[in-house]
């Protein structure tokens, strides 16, 4: 990490993509579509979200509102700073950023959702945190090589294209 408790300069704030979730239907929270959603079971539901590597979380973004209270805990059961019993029913329509001042890295977090009313789907949640900077390849050869070895950021989609007359 950089001086004064800040992140190293080669890091940047980025959307973090989960590598696993404990409840298969909860993938709909992270599918980049606000048209789908996750309907928690019962009055209290816990979803473990595993990251690809240890990361320092800086925020959650929630597409809301939704009739739930949200608590975010580390794998050891301690609550992340600023993310304890957040009333999602009070969020404005659209995206809301819930910031945290966490300084420790996590490899997984538990999203604890407690129903505050009638059960409804939560459309989308995004995890944001410090991640290594990744640069895009400068030319087609570099792009092809990066795709072949899996070296592109998970936030990059590659779409093949050709001039109009070739398709």
Coordinates of C-alpha atoms in Angstrom, one line a residue:
X1 CA 0.0 0.0 0.0
X2 CA 1.0 3.6 -0.5
X3 CA 2.0 6.0 2.2
X4 CA -0.3 7.3 4.9
X5 CA -2.6 4.3 4.7
X6 CA -3.6 4.9 1.1
X7 CA -3.5 2.4 -1.7
X8 CA -0.4 1.9 -3.8
X9 CA -0.3 4.1 -6.9
X10 CA -0.7 1.2 -9.3
X11 CA -4.2 0.6 -7.9
X12 CA -7.4 2.2 -8.9
X13 CA -11.1 2.1 -7.8
X14 CA -12.9 -0.5 -10.0
X15 CA -16.1 -2.5 -10.0
X16 CA -15.2 -5.9 -8.5
X17 CA -16.7 -9.0 -10.1
X18 CA -17.5 -11.9 -7.8
X19 CA -15.8 -15.2 -8.5
X20 CA -18.5 -17.2 -6.6
X21 CA -21.7 -16.7 -4.6
X22 CA -23.1 -19.1 -2.0
X23 CA -26.7 -19.0 -3.4
X24 CA -26.8 -19.7 -7.1
X25 CA -29.8 -17.5 -7.7
X26 CA -27.9 -14.6 -6.2
X27 CA -25.8 -14.3 -9.4
X28 CA -28.7 -12.2 -10.6
X29 CA -27.5 -9.4 -8.2
X30 CA -24.3 -9.2 -10.3
X31 CA -25.4 -9.8 -13.8
X32 CA -25.3 -6.1 -14.9
X33 CA -29.0 -6.1 -15.5
X34 CA -31.5 -4.1 -13.4
X35 CA -34.3 -6.0 -15.1
X36 CA -33.5 -9.2 -13.2
X37 CA -33.1 -9.5 -9.5
X38 CA -32.6 -11.7 -6.5
X39 CA -35.5 -12.7 -4.3
X40 CA -34.1 -13.7 -0.9
X41 CA -35.6 -16.7 0.9
X42 CA -37.6 -16.0 4.0
X43 CA -37.2 -13.1 6.4
X44 CA -33.4 -13.3 6.5
X45 CA -31.0 -14.4 3.9
X46 CA -27.2 -14.6 3.8
X47 CA -25.2 -14.6 0.6
X48 CA -21.4 -15.2 0.7
X49 CA -19.8 -13.3 -2.2
X50 CA -16.2 -14.5 -3.0
X51 CA -13.8 -12.2 -4.8
X52 CA -11.0 -13.3 -7.2
X53 CA -8.3 -12.0 -4.9
X54 CA -8.0 -10.0 -1.6
X55 CA -9.4 -6.5 -2.2
X56 CA -10.1 -3.4 -0.1
X57 CA -13.7 -2.5 -0.6
X58 CA -14.6 1.2 -0.9
X59 CA -18.3 1.0 -1.7
X60 CA -21.4 -0.9 -2.6
X61 CA -23.8 0.4 -5.2
X62 CA -27.4 -0.7 -4.9
X63 CA -30.1 -0.3 -7.5
X64 CA -33.1 0.4 -5.4
X65 CA -35.2 0.9 -3.4
X66 CA -35.9 -2.6 -2.0
X67 CA -37.8 -3.7 1.2
X68 CA -34.7 -5.0 3.0
X69 CA -32.1 -4.1 5.6
X70 CA -28.5 -4.8 4.3
X71 CA -25.6 -5.7 6.5
X72 CA -22.2 -6.5 5.0
X73 CA -19.8 -8.7 7.0
X74 CA -16.4 -10.1 6.6
X75 CA -16.0 -13.9 6.6
X76 CA -15.1 -13.7 10.3
X77 CA -18.6 -12.2 11.1
X78 CA -17.5 -8.6 11.8
X79 CA -19.4 -5.8 10.0
X80 CA -17.8 -3.5 7.5
X81 CA -17.6 0.1 8.6
X82 CA -20.8 2.0 7.5
X83 CA -22.6 -1.1 6.1
X84 CA -24.6 -2.2 9.1
X85 CA -28.4 -2.5 8.9
X86 CA -28.7 -0.1 5.9
X87 CA -32.4 0.4 5.2
X88 CA -32.6 -0.2 1.4
X89 CA -36.3 0.8 1.4
X90 CA -35.3 4.4 2.0
X91 CA -33.0 4.6 -1.1
X92 CA -34.0 6.8 -4.0
X93 CA -34.9 5.1 -7.3
X94 CA -31.9 4.1 -9.3
X95 CA -28.3 3.7 -8.1
X96 CA -27.2 4.6 -4.6
X97 CA -23.6 4.4 -3.4
X98 CA -23.0 3.1 0.1
X99 CA -19.4 4.1 1.0
X100 CA -17.2 2.3 3.5
X101 CA -14.0 3.4 5.1
X102 CA -12.5 -0.1 5.2
X103 CA -8.7 -0.4 5.3
X104 CA -8.5 -4.2 5.5
X105 CA -8.6 -6.4 2.4
X106 CA -11.3 -9.1 2.2
X107 CA -11.5 -12.2 0.0
X108 CA -15.2 -12.7 0.7
X109 CA -18.1 -10.8 2.2
X110 CA -21.5 -11.9 3.5
X111 CA -24.5 -9.9 2.3
X112 CA -27.2 -10.2 5.1
X113 CA -30.6 -9.2 3.8
X114 CA -33.4 -8.9 6.4
X115 CA -37.0 -8.3 5.0
X116 CA -38.7 -5.1 6.1
X117 CA -42.0 -5.8 4.3
X118 CA -43.3 -7.8 1.5
X119 CA -40.8 -9.9 -0.4
X120 CA -39.5 -8.3 -3.6
X121 CA -36.5 -8.8 -5.8
X122 CA -33.4 -6.7 -5.3
X123 CA -32.4 -5.7 -8.9
X124 CA -28.6 -5.3 -8.7
X125 CA -25.7 -4.8 -6.3
X126 CA -22.2 -3.8 -7.3
X127 CA -19.0 -4.1 -5.2
X128 CA -16.4 -1.4 -5.7
X129 CA -12.8 -1.4 -4.4
X130 CA -9.2 -1.1 -5.0
X131 CA -7.8 -3.2 -7.9
X132 CA -4.7 -3.3 -10.0
X133 CA -4.6 -1.0 -13.0
X134 CA -4.9 -2.8 -16.3
X135 CA -4.0 -1.4 -19.6
X136 CA -5.6 -2.4 -22.9
X137 CA -3.3 -3.7 -25.6
X138 CA -2.2 -1.1 -28.1
X139 CA -3.0 -3.1 -31.3
X140 CA -4.9 -6.1 -32.7
X141 CA -2.0 -8.5 -32.1
X142 CA -1.7 -7.5 -28.5
X143 CA -5.5 -7.8 -28.0
X144 CA -5.6 -11.3 -29.6
X145 CA -2.7 -12.4 -27.4
X146 CA -4.4 -11.0 -24.2
X147 CA -7.7 -12.7 -25.0
X148 CA -5.9 -16.0 -25.7
X149 CA -4.2 -16.0 -22.3
X150 CA -7.1 -14.6 -20.4
X151 CA -5.2 -11.4 -19.6
X152 CA -8.0 -8.9 -20.1
X153 CA -9.9 -7.3 -17.3
X154 CA -13.2 -9.1 -16.6
X155 CA -14.9 -5.7 -17.3
X156 CA -13.7 -5.7 -20.9
X157 CA -15.9 -7.3 -23.6
X158 CA -14.3 -8.1 -27.0
X159 CA -16.6 -7.9 -30.0
X160 CA -15.4 -9.0 -33.4
X161 CA -16.2 -6.7 -36.2
X162 CA -15.4 -6.4 -39.9
X163 CA -16.1 -3.8 -42.7
X164 CA -19.7 -3.9 -44.1
X165 CA -18.7 -5.8 -47.3
X166 CA -17.0 -8.7 -45.5
X167 CA -19.9 -10.0 -43.4

